[in-house]
Amino acid sequence: MSKPLPPFTCSYSPNVPELLNQLNCTIAISTYQAGKVILISAVNDNNLVQLPRNFQKPMGMAFEGKKMAVATKDEVIILANSPQMAPNYPKQPNTYDALYLPRVTYYSGAIDIHDLEWVDGKLWAVNTLFSCLVTLDEDYSFKPVWKPSFVTTYEPSDFCHLNGLAMHNGSPQFVSALGDGTTPESWRVNKANGGVIIDVESNEIISHNLAMPHSPRIYEGELFALLSATGELIKIDTHTGKYDVIKKFDGFVRGMVRHGDYLFIGLSKLRENSSAFRDLPIAKRSLFCGIIILHLPTAGIAGHIKYENSVEEIYDVKIMAGSRRPGLLNHESANHKVAITSPVGDFWALKNDD
């Protein structure tokens, strides 16, 4: 009898570790299904290593400078990189080149935050429950900034399942939603092909009848998005609303980031008991959960990471640029409490057993 695989076992293309080393980066993914943020790094040109950390239903992530934000079930956790602490981390000295430590918690409440973006010190969030874009700070659970024109009131009704946010030049430019209805959870009626992309500034729907759009992103002035229900990466003409399919995948695509010439795209293997996704046509073709690396100039597959167990659904994918082996201490563990940082020095405090 074969032994069961260790948790978070994954396979990957032989070239992926070398590619991450060449790009000088680490992949970060959030999986609300497994309750983890996972950092995937290359230890050399042949092997990857993972660092899974517990977060309660992690969704969107954002990075700006030394800061990292993670949206969870009812909080947004802010962490900060303290690279000078990394070499002396007591449990694993001389292992990490960065170390993210928890610093602030925003108590947002259970508003079902999806995408997060951090621009010029301001943290933006897609508040899916209230169908609006918000900012987060210490004064309120959230501050509403914008809502689609068809949403007439701020209330916790998830009218359209607003989910994705594309920023451009420091401002929200486009959002994705699974519908444009005006009654609570009306998006569920035509969830497989009732999606829309909305221009935030004009508040006009620029593209209709999309197959569950997620992860809109602007790269070099062009709008890309993922159609989760059909497994497609598309490029949208923002003037006509028409789109070209760049690549089609056998999987539920969600979570995308560009680094250099490469797109890192999350694929999910949909659960049979998922009320929202189990009846989608793509569910039968979702062969695995993991990351696809696409060479954008040629639309060729440059590599993949495939989970054999533990991880079935991915929400967000981010790149931690300039760090080949970052560490992260979450707020649930007591380990971070002995990390003392300040402008005048950083210290690992000795535990006092008294």
mmCIF file of C-alpha atoms in Angstrom:
data_model
loop_
_atom_site.group_PDB
_atom_site.id
_atom_site.type_symbol
_atom_site.label_atom_id
_atom_site.label_comp_id
_atom_site.label_asym_id
_atom_site.label_seq_id
_atom_site.Cartn_x
_atom_site.Cartn_y
_atom_site.Cartn_z
ATOM 1 C CA MET A 1 0.000 0.000 0.000
ATOM 2 C CA SER A 2 1.390 3.389 -0.992
ATOM 3 C CA LYS A 3 1.848 6.020 1.679
ATOM 4 C CA PRO A 4 -0.455 9.046 1.592
ATOM 5 C CA LEU A 5 1.118 12.171 0.156
ATOM 6 C CA PRO A 6 2.226 14.876 2.600
ATOM 7 C CA PRO A 7 -0.061 17.931 2.774
ATOM 8 C CA PHE A 8 0.387 20.506 -0.004
ATOM 9 C CA THR A 9 2.240 18.091 -2.247
ATOM 10 C CA CYS A 10 2.735 19.628 -5.680
ATOM 11 C CA SER A 11 4.481 18.807 -8.934
ATOM 12 C CA TYR A 12 5.888 21.358 -11.345
ATOM 13 C CA SER A 13 7.575 21.849 -14.662
ATOM 14 C CA PRO A 14 11.344 21.301 -14.371
ATOM 15 C CA ASN A 15 12.033 24.853 -15.542
ATOM 16 C CA VAL A 16 9.893 26.655 -12.943
ATOM 17 C CA PRO A 17 12.532 26.919 -10.167
ATOM 18 C CA GLU A 18 15.079 28.306 -12.613
ATOM 19 C CA LEU A 19 12.512 30.767 -13.988
ATOM 20 C CA LEU A 20 11.681 32.090 -10.508
ATOM 21 C CA ASN A 21 15.389 32.511 -9.815
ATOM 22 C CA GLN A 22 15.867 34.374 -13.083
ATOM 23 C CA LEU A 23 12.904 36.620 -12.286
ATOM 24 C CA ASN A 24 14.163 37.071 -8.692
ATOM 25 C CA CYS A 25 10.723 36.575 -7.185
ATOM 26 C CA THR A 26 8.375 34.412 -5.146
ATOM 27 C CA ILE A 27 4.774 33.477 -5.941
ATOM 28 C CA ALA A 28 2.118 34.168 -3.290
ATOM 29 C CA ILE A 29 -1.308 32.540 -3.534
ATOM 30 C CA SER A 30 -4.409 32.709 -1.359
ATOM 31 C CA THR A 31 -6.714 29.728 -1.005
ATOM 32 C CA TYR A 32 -9.819 30.344 1.054
ATOM 33 C CA GLN A 33 -10.806 26.692 0.660
ATOM 34 C CA ALA A 34 -7.634 25.538 2.467
ATOM 35 C CA GLY A 35 -7.423 28.591 4.736
ATOM 36 C CA LYS A 36 -3.871 29.417 3.684
ATOM 37 C CA VAL A 37 -1.621 32.002 2.140
ATOM 38 C CA ILE A 38 1.164 30.014 0.480
ATOM 39 C CA LEU A 39 4.533 31.396 -0.602
ATOM 40 C CA ILE A 40 6.220 29.388 -3.370
ATOM 41 C CA SER A 41 9.956 29.945 -3.768
ATOM 42 C CA ALA A 42 12.887 28.351 -5.583
ATOM 43 C CA VAL A 43 15.578 26.953 -3.309
ATOM 44 C CA ASN A 44 17.810 26.373 -6.342
ATOM 45 C CA ASP A 45 17.372 25.897 -10.092
ATOM 46 C CA ASN A 46 15.792 22.484 -9.591
ATOM 47 C CA ASN A 47 13.549 22.605 -6.540
ATOM 48 C CA LEU A 48 10.678 24.626 -5.115
ATOM 49 C CA VAL A 49 9.775 25.102 -1.471
ATOM 50 C CA GLN A 50 6.439 26.189 -0.016
ATOM 51 C CA LEU A 51 5.565 28.184 3.075
ATOM 52 C CA PRO A 52 1.866 27.779 3.981
ATOM 53 C CA ARG A 53 0.477 30.080 6.680
ATOM 54 C CA ASN A 54 -2.963 29.995 8.276
ATOM 55 C CA PHE A 55 -5.436 32.781 7.561
ATOM 56 C CA GLN A 56 -9.188 32.511 7.997
ATOM 57 C CA LYS A 57 -10.698 32.416 4.496
ATOM 58 C CA PRO A 58 -7.984 34.496 2.765
ATOM 59 C CA MET A 59 -9.074 36.220 -0.442
ATOM 60 C CA GLY A 60 -7.467 39.277 -2.050
ATOM 61 C CA MET A 61 -3.871 40.255 -1.338
ATOM 62 C CA ALA A 62 -2.027 43.495 -2.011
ATOM 63 C CA PHE A 63 1.592 44.653 -1.869
ATOM 64 C CA GLU A 64 3.073 48.130 -1.729
ATOM 65 C CA GLY A 65 6.692 48.751 -0.821
ATOM 66 C CA LYS A 66 7.439 46.761 2.320
ATOM 67 C CA LYS A 67 3.765 46.176 3.174
ATOM 68 C CA MET A 68 1.451 43.255 2.493
ATOM 69 C CA ALA A 69 -2.321 43.119 3.028
ATOM 70 C CA VAL A 70 -4.492 40.007 3.242
ATOM 71 C CA ALA A 71 -8.297 40.099 3.218
ATOM 72 C CA THR A 72 -9.765 37.412 5.462
ATOM 73 C CA LYS A 73 -13.248 36.360 6.553
ATOM 74 C CA ASP A 74 -13.923 39.481 8.599
ATOM 75 C CA GLU A 75 -10.585 41.306 8.883
ATOM 76 C CA VAL A 76 -7.825 42.737 6.737
ATOM 77 C CA ILE A 77 -4.388 41.891 8.097
ATOM 78 C CA ILE A 78 -1.464 44.207 7.357
ATOM 79 C CA LEU A 79 2.046 42.809 7.509
ATOM 80 C CA ALA A 80 5.376 44.565 7.012
ATOM 81 C CA ASN A 81 8.679 43.206 5.781
ATOM 82 C CA SER A 82 11.529 43.395 8.281
ATOM 83 C CA PRO A 83 14.420 41.980 6.208
ATOM 84 C CA GLN A 84 16.961 42.670 8.933
ATOM 85 C CA MET A 85 15.070 40.245 11.185
ATOM 86 C CA ALA A 86 15.080 37.429 8.639
ATOM 87 C CA PRO A 87 18.650 36.043 9.068
ATOM 88 C CA ASN A 88 18.191 35.682 12.817
ATOM 89 C CA TYR A 89 14.735 34.143 12.882
ATOM 90 C CA PRO A 90 15.191 31.753 15.813
ATOM 91 C CA LYS A 91 13.318 28.791 14.312
ATOM 92 C CA GLN A 92 15.099 28.922 10.947
ATOM 93 C CA PRO A 93 18.211 31.103 10.990
ATOM 94 C CA ASN A 94 19.901 31.998 7.707
ATOM 95 C CA THR A 95 16.908 30.819 5.676
ATOM 96 C CA TYR A 96 14.899 33.841 4.579
ATOM 97 C CA ASP A 97 15.835 37.024 2.715
ATOM 98 C CA ALA A 98 12.669 38.813 3.898
ATOM 99 C CA LEU A 99 10.342 38.368 6.862
ATOM 100 C CA TYR A 100 6.765 39.652 6.928
ATOM 101 C CA LEU A 101 5.402 40.360 10.398
ATOM 102 C CA PRO A 102 1.806 41.320 11.368
ATOM 103 C CA ARG A 103 1.442 44.983 12.194
ATOM 104 C CA VAL A 104 -2.178 46.170 11.874
ATOM 105 C CA THR A 105 -5.634 44.595 11.744
ATOM 106 C CA TYR A 106 -8.611 46.350 10.177
ATOM 107 C CA TYR A 107 -11.831 44.955 11.588
ATOM 108 C CA SER A 108 -13.906 45.222 8.435
ATOM 109 C CA GLY A 109 -16.602 42.773 9.444
ATOM 110 C CA ALA A 110 -17.779 39.949 7.181
ATOM 111 C CA ILE A 111 -18.247 42.050 4.036
ATOM 112 C CA ASP A 112 -16.829 39.417 1.657
ATOM 113 C CA ILE A 113 -13.844 41.396 0.388
ATOM 114 C CA HIS A 114 -12.507 40.083 -2.928
ATOM 115 C CA ASP A 115 -9.731 42.032 -4.727
ATOM 116 C CA LEU A 116 -7.431 44.328 -2.777
ATOM 117 C CA GLU A 117 -5.212 47.047 -4.257
ATOM 118 C CA TRP A 118 -2.782 49.343 -2.501
ATOM 119 C CA VAL A 119 -1.898 52.611 -4.229
ATOM 120 C CA ASP A 120 -0.103 55.631 -2.747
ATOM 121 C CA GLY A 121 -0.688 54.435 0.799
ATOM 122 C CA LYS A 122 -4.434 53.963 0.325
ATOM 123 C CA LEU A 123 -5.878 50.469 0.593
ATOM 124 C CA TRP A 124 -8.759 49.825 -1.809
ATOM 125 C CA ALA A 125 -11.066 46.837 -1.539
ATOM 126 C CA VAL A 126 -13.894 45.302 -3.513
ATOM 127 C CA ASN A 127 -16.699 45.047 -0.970
ATOM 128 C CA THR A 128 -18.732 42.274 -2.570
ATOM 129 C CA LEU A 129 -21.468 42.105 0.067
ATOM 130 C CA PHE A 130 -22.263 45.819 -0.343
ATOM 131 C CA SER A 131 -21.599 45.869 -4.130
ATOM 132 C CA CYS A 132 -19.132 48.755 -3.990
ATOM 133 C CA LEU A 133 -15.520 49.889 -3.927
ATOM 134 C CA VAL A 134 -14.280 51.017 -0.548
ATOM 135 C CA THR A 135 -11.185 52.188 1.247
ATOM 136 C CA LEU A 136 -10.041 50.883 4.607
ATOM 137 C CA ASP A 137 -8.724 52.748 7.611
ATOM 138 C CA GLU A 138 -9.100 52.933 11.381
ATOM 139 C CA ASP A 139 -12.307 55.007 11.459
ATOM 140 C CA TYR A 140 -14.945 52.615 10.109
ATOM 141 C CA SER A 141 -15.487 49.061 8.911
ATOM 142 C CA PHE A 142 -15.189 50.580 5.433
ATOM 143 C CA LYS A 143 -15.644 53.848 3.579
ATOM 144 C CA PRO A 144 -17.685 53.519 0.374
ATOM 145 C CA VAL A 145 -16.187 55.391 -2.581
ATOM 146 C CA TRP A 146 -18.011 54.080 -5.656
ATOM 147 C CA LYS A 147 -20.840 51.759 -6.675
ATOM 148 C CA PRO A 148 -22.261 50.726 -10.052
ATOM 149 C CA SER A 149 -25.022 52.976 -11.347
ATOM 150 C CA PHE A 150 -27.551 50.134 -11.248
ATOM 151 C CA VAL A 151 -26.949 49.662 -7.514
ATOM 152 C CA THR A 152 -29.190 52.259 -5.899
ATOM 153 C CA THR A 153 -28.351 51.807 -2.247
ATOM 154 C CA TYR A 154 -25.596 50.653 0.081
ATOM 155 C CA GLU A 155 -26.885 47.504 1.726
ATOM 156 C CA PRO A 156 -25.525 44.001 2.429
ATOM 157 C CA SER A 157 -27.312 42.260 -0.459
ATOM 158 C CA ASP A 158 -24.589 41.216 -2.957
ATOM 159 C CA PHE A 159 -26.616 42.467 -5.922
ATOM 160 C CA CYS A 160 -24.056 41.768 -8.655
ATOM 161 C CA HIS A 161 -21.144 39.897 -7.039
ATOM 162 C CA LEU A 162 -18.653 42.674 -7.692
ATOM 163 C CA ASN A 163 -15.270 40.965 -7.472
ATOM 164 C CA GLY A 164 -12.340 42.329 -9.500
ATOM 165 C CA LEU A 165 -10.535 45.673 -9.646
ATOM 166 C CA ALA A 166 -8.109 47.040 -12.224
ATOM 167 C CA MET A 167 -6.159 50.108 -11.090
ATOM 168 C CA HIS A 168 -4.468 52.513 -13.491
ATOM 169 C CA ASN A 169 -2.347 55.543 -12.623
ATOM 170 C CA GLY A 170 -3.337 55.293 -8.979
ATOM 171 C CA SER A 171 -7.097 55.196 -9.512
ATOM 172 C CA PRO A 172 -9.739 52.500 -10.007
ATOM 173 C CA GLN A 173 -10.276 52.091 -13.759
ATOM 174 C CA PHE A 174 -12.364 48.953 -14.324
ATOM 175 C CA VAL A 175 -14.251 46.452 -12.193
ATOM 176 C CA SER A 176 -15.707 43.036 -12.919
ATOM 177 C CA ALA A 177 -19.013 41.643 -11.681
ATOM 178 C CA LEU A 178 -21.027 38.496 -12.302
ATOM 179 C CA GLY A 179 -24.204 40.413 -13.128
ATOM 180 C CA ASP A 180 -25.934 43.782 -13.264
ATOM 181 C CA GLY A 181 -29.124 43.004 -11.379
ATOM 182 C CA THR A 182 -30.893 45.182 -8.835
ATOM 183 C CA THR A 183 -32.234 42.582 -6.428
ATOM 184 C CA PRO A 184 -30.292 40.648 -3.753
ATOM 185 C CA GLU A 185 -28.018 37.964 -5.271
ATOM 186 C CA SER A 186 -29.673 38.399 -8.655
ATOM 187 C CA TRP A 187 -26.351 37.490 -10.297
ATOM 188 C CA ARG A 188 -26.987 33.833 -9.483
ATOM 189 C CA VAL A 189 -29.776 33.576 -12.068
ATOM 190 C CA ASN A 190 -27.405 33.912 -15.038
ATOM 191 C CA LYS A 191 -24.074 33.464 -13.327
ATOM 192 C CA ALA A 192 -22.439 31.455 -16.138
ATOM 193 C CA ASN A 193 -22.686 34.178 -18.791
ATOM 194 C CA GLY A 194 -24.196 37.327 -17.311
ATOM 195 C CA GLY A 195 -20.932 38.991 -16.274
ATOM 196 C CA VAL A 196 -19.934 42.574 -16.977
ATOM 197 C CA ILE A 197 -16.925 44.888 -17.004
ATOM 198 C CA ILE A 198 -17.651 48.425 -15.820
ATOM 199 C CA ASP A 199 -15.676 51.617 -16.451
ATOM 200 C CA VAL A 200 -15.424 53.193 -13.005
ATOM 201 C CA GLU A 201 -15.000 56.781 -14.155
ATOM 202 C CA SER A 202 -17.947 56.845 -16.570
ATOM 203 C CA ASN A 203 -19.929 54.205 -14.632
ATOM 204 C CA GLU A 204 -20.834 52.556 -17.927
ATOM 205 C CA ILE A 205 -20.842 48.850 -18.645
ATOM 206 C CA ILE A 206 -18.310 48.409 -21.443
ATOM 207 C CA SER A 207 -18.679 44.657 -21.936
ATOM 208 C CA HIS A 208 -21.717 42.397 -21.377
ATOM 209 C CA ASN A 209 -22.569 38.681 -21.329
ATOM 210 C CA LEU A 210 -19.214 37.524 -19.988
ATOM 211 C CA ALA A 211 -18.598 34.058 -18.525
ATOM 212 C CA MET A 212 -17.906 34.901 -14.866
ATOM 213 C CA PRO A 213 -15.229 37.594 -15.293
ATOM 214 C CA HIS A 214 -12.550 37.880 -12.610
ATOM 215 C CA SER A 215 -9.143 39.518 -12.141
ATOM 216 C CA PRO A 216 -9.305 42.470 -14.567
ATOM 217 C CA ARG A 217 -5.810 43.899 -15.035
ATOM 218 C CA ILE A 218 -4.286 46.686 -17.124
ATOM 219 C CA TYR A 219 -0.966 45.819 -18.713
ATOM 220 C CA GLU A 220 0.746 48.371 -20.946
ATOM 221 C CA GLY A 221 -2.504 50.255 -21.375
ATOM 222 C CA GLU A 222 -4.548 47.206 -22.418
ATOM 223 C CA LEU A 223 -7.305 45.542 -20.410
ATOM 224 C CA PHE A 224 -7.030 41.820 -19.710
ATOM 225 C CA ALA A 225 -9.386 39.630 -17.686
ATOM 226 C CA LEU A 226 -10.131 36.011 -16.889
ATOM 227 C CA LEU A 227 -13.413 34.341 -17.840
ATOM 228 C CA SER A 228 -13.630 31.772 -15.075
ATOM 229 C CA ALA A 229 -16.583 29.772 -16.393
ATOM 230 C CA THR A 230 -14.906 29.070 -19.752
ATOM 231 C CA GLY A 231 -11.261 29.028 -18.627
ATOM 232 C CA GLU A 232 -10.221 31.879 -20.914
ATOM 233 C CA LEU A 233 -7.705 34.691 -20.733
ATOM 234 C CA ILE A 234 -9.080 37.581 -22.777
ATOM 235 C CA LYS A 235 -8.041 41.032 -23.947
ATOM 236 C CA ILE A 236 -10.916 43.526 -24.108
ATOM 237 C CA ASP A 237 -11.316 46.447 -26.485
ATOM 238 C CA THR A 238 -12.479 49.131 -24.046
ATOM 239 C CA HIS A 239 -14.148 51.121 -26.855
ATOM 240 C CA THR A 240 -16.277 48.348 -28.352
ATOM 241 C CA GLY A 241 -16.493 45.861 -25.491
ATOM 242 C CA LYS A 242 -15.452 43.045 -27.784
ATOM 243 C CA TYR A 243 -12.645 40.749 -26.746
ATOM 244 C CA ASP A 244 -10.054 38.383 -28.134
ATOM 245 C CA VAL A 245 -9.247 35.086 -26.456
ATOM 246 C CA ILE A 246 -5.510 34.988 -25.760
ATOM 247 C CA LYS A 247 -5.477 31.495 -24.264
ATOM 248 C CA LYS A 248 -7.961 28.853 -23.167
ATOM 249 C CA PHE A 249 -7.251 26.599 -20.199
ATOM 250 C CA ASP A 250 -8.858 23.454 -18.825
ATOM 251 C CA GLY A 251 -9.772 24.949 -15.508
ATOM 252 C CA PHE A 252 -11.586 27.637 -13.560
ATOM 253 C CA VAL A 253 -9.215 30.588 -13.913
ATOM 254 C CA ARG A 254 -9.058 33.248 -11.201
ATOM 255 C CA GLY A 255 -6.170 35.278 -9.842
ATOM 256 C CA MET A 256 -3.619 36.809 -12.207
ATOM 257 C CA VAL A 257 -0.470 38.901 -12.020
ATOM 258 C CA ARG A 258 2.190 39.934 -14.499
ATOM 259 C CA HIS A 259 5.918 39.940 -13.826
ATOM 260 C CA GLY A 260 8.204 40.736 -16.719
ATOM 261 C CA ASP A 261 6.929 38.969 -19.827
ATOM 262 C CA TYR A 262 5.067 36.357 -17.804
ATOM 263 C CA LEU A 263 1.520 36.022 -16.505
ATOM 264 C CA PHE A 264 0.977 33.872 -13.429
ATOM 265 C CA ILE A 265 -2.613 32.593 -13.489
ATOM 266 C CA GLY A 266 -4.463 30.602 -10.837
ATOM 267 C CA LEU A 267 -6.439 27.487 -11.787
ATOM 268 C CA SER A 268 -8.985 25.894 -9.475
ATOM 269 C CA LYS A 269 -10.409 22.405 -9.346
ATOM 270 C CA LEU A 270 -14.007 23.084 -8.424
ATOM 271 C CA ARG A 271 -15.561 21.207 -5.558
ATOM 272 C CA GLU A 272 -18.594 19.061 -6.318
ATOM 273 C CA ASN A 273 -20.443 20.507 -3.326
ATOM 274 C CA SER A 274 -19.893 24.118 -4.406
ATOM 275 C CA SER A 275 -23.345 25.636 -4.838
ATOM 276 C CA ALA A 276 -22.003 28.515 -6.913
ATOM 277 C CA PHE A 277 -19.744 26.604 -9.308
ATOM 278 C CA ARG A 278 -20.570 22.903 -9.459
ATOM 279 C CA ASP A 279 -22.982 23.173 -12.417
ATOM 280 C CA LEU A 280 -20.633 25.167 -14.654
ATOM 281 C CA PRO A 281 -19.483 23.446 -17.853
ATOM 282 C CA ILE A 282 -15.850 24.128 -16.935
ATOM 283 C CA ALA A 283 -16.282 22.143 -13.710
ATOM 284 C CA LYS A 284 -16.050 18.879 -15.646
ATOM 285 C CA ARG A 285 -12.814 20.010 -17.319
ATOM 286 C CA SER A 286 -11.095 21.412 -14.227
ATOM 287 C CA LEU A 287 -8.302 18.871 -14.186
ATOM 288 C CA PHE A 288 -6.119 20.336 -11.451
ATOM 289 C CA CYS A 289 -5.531 23.222 -9.111
ATOM 290 C CA GLY A 290 -2.345 25.227 -9.397
ATOM 291 C CA ILE A 291 -0.538 27.939 -11.304
ATOM 292 C CA ILE A 292 -0.070 28.305 -15.042
ATOM 293 C CA ILE A 293 2.810 30.520 -16.191
ATOM 294 C CA LEU A 294 2.141 32.108 -19.570
ATOM 295 C CA HIS A 295 4.721 33.889 -21.732
ATOM 296 C CA LEU A 296 2.550 36.830 -22.727
ATOM 297 C CA PRO A 297 4.335 37.943 -25.943
ATOM 298 C CA THR A 298 3.873 34.491 -27.507
ATOM 299 C CA ALA A 299 0.874 33.200 -25.486
ATOM 300 C CA GLY A 300 2.912 30.038 -24.899
ATOM 301 C CA ILE A 301 2.834 28.012 -21.684
ATOM 302 C CA ALA A 302 6.143 28.533 -19.881
ATOM 303 C CA GLY A 303 5.456 26.230 -16.959
ATOM 304 C CA HIS A 304 3.007 25.038 -14.350
ATOM 305 C CA ILE A 305 2.651 24.127 -10.687
ATOM 306 C CA LYS A 306 0.100 21.415 -9.923
ATOM 307 C CA TYR A 307 -1.272 20.573 -6.476
ATOM 308 C CA GLU A 308 -1.767 16.883 -5.795
ATOM 309 C CA ASN A 309 -3.739 17.468 -2.585
ATOM 310 C CA SER A 310 -4.811 20.023 0.065
ATOM 311 C CA VAL A 311 -5.405 22.928 -2.334
ATOM 312 C CA GLU A 312 -8.405 22.834 -4.656
ATOM 313 C CA GLU A 313 -9.356 26.474 -5.118
ATOM 314 C CA ILE A 314 -7.198 29.571 -5.540
ATOM 315 C CA TYR A 315 -8.492 33.109 -5.269
ATOM 316 C CA ASP A 316 -5.543 35.463 -5.693
ATOM 317 C CA VAL A 317 -2.059 35.245 -7.173
ATOM 318 C CA LYS A 318 0.621 37.837 -6.484
ATOM 319 C CA ILE A 319 4.367 38.162 -7.085
ATOM 320 C CA MET A 320 6.775 39.146 -4.328
ATOM 321 C CA ALA A 321 9.388 40.839 -6.483
ATOM 322 C CA GLY A 322 13.006 41.052 -5.360
ATOM 323 C CA SER A 323 12.660 38.255 -2.811
ATOM 324 C CA ARG A 324 13.715 34.699 -3.580
ATOM 325 C CA ARG A 325 12.866 33.210 -0.171
ATOM 326 C CA PRO A 326 10.580 35.377 1.981
ATOM 327 C CA GLY A 327 9.303 34.260 5.347
ATOM 328 C CA LEU A 328 5.965 35.172 6.893
ATOM 329 C CA LEU A 329 4.710 34.936 10.474
ATOM 330 C CA ASN A 330 0.956 35.165 10.697
ATOM 331 C CA HIS A 331 -1.056 36.816 13.443
ATOM 332 C CA GLU A 332 -2.415 33.495 14.737
ATOM 333 C CA SER A 333 0.973 32.218 15.864
ATOM 334 C CA ALA A 334 2.775 33.439 18.960
ATOM 335 C CA ASN A 335 6.102 33.441 17.085
ATOM 336 C CA HIS A 336 5.659 36.996 15.845
ATOM 337 C CA LYS A 337 5.275 38.316 19.397
ATOM 338 C CA VAL A 338 8.980 37.935 20.121
ATOM 339 C CA ALA A 339 9.882 40.011 17.053
ATOM 340 C CA ILE A 340 10.429 43.578 18.221
ATOM 341 C CA THR A 341 11.027 46.175 15.496
ATOM 342 C CA SER A 342 11.582 49.910 15.821
ATOM 343 C CA PRO A 343 13.290 52.810 14.042
ATOM 344 C CA VAL A 344 16.178 52.503 16.498
ATOM 345 C CA GLY A 345 16.760 48.784 16.224
ATOM 346 C CA ASP A 346 15.236 45.361 15.767
ATOM 347 C CA PHE A 347 15.401 42.526 18.260
ATOM 348 C CA TRP A 348 14.278 38.984 18.923
ATOM 349 C CA ALA A 349 13.058 39.191 22.510
ATOM 350 C CA LEU A 350 13.853 36.433 24.957
ATOM 351 C CA LYS A 351 10.779 34.649 26.273
ATOM 352 C CA ASN A 352 10.035 35.232 29.903
ATOM 353 C CA ASP A 353 8.661 32.058 31.450
ATOM 354 C CA ASP A 354 7.839 33.797 34.729
#
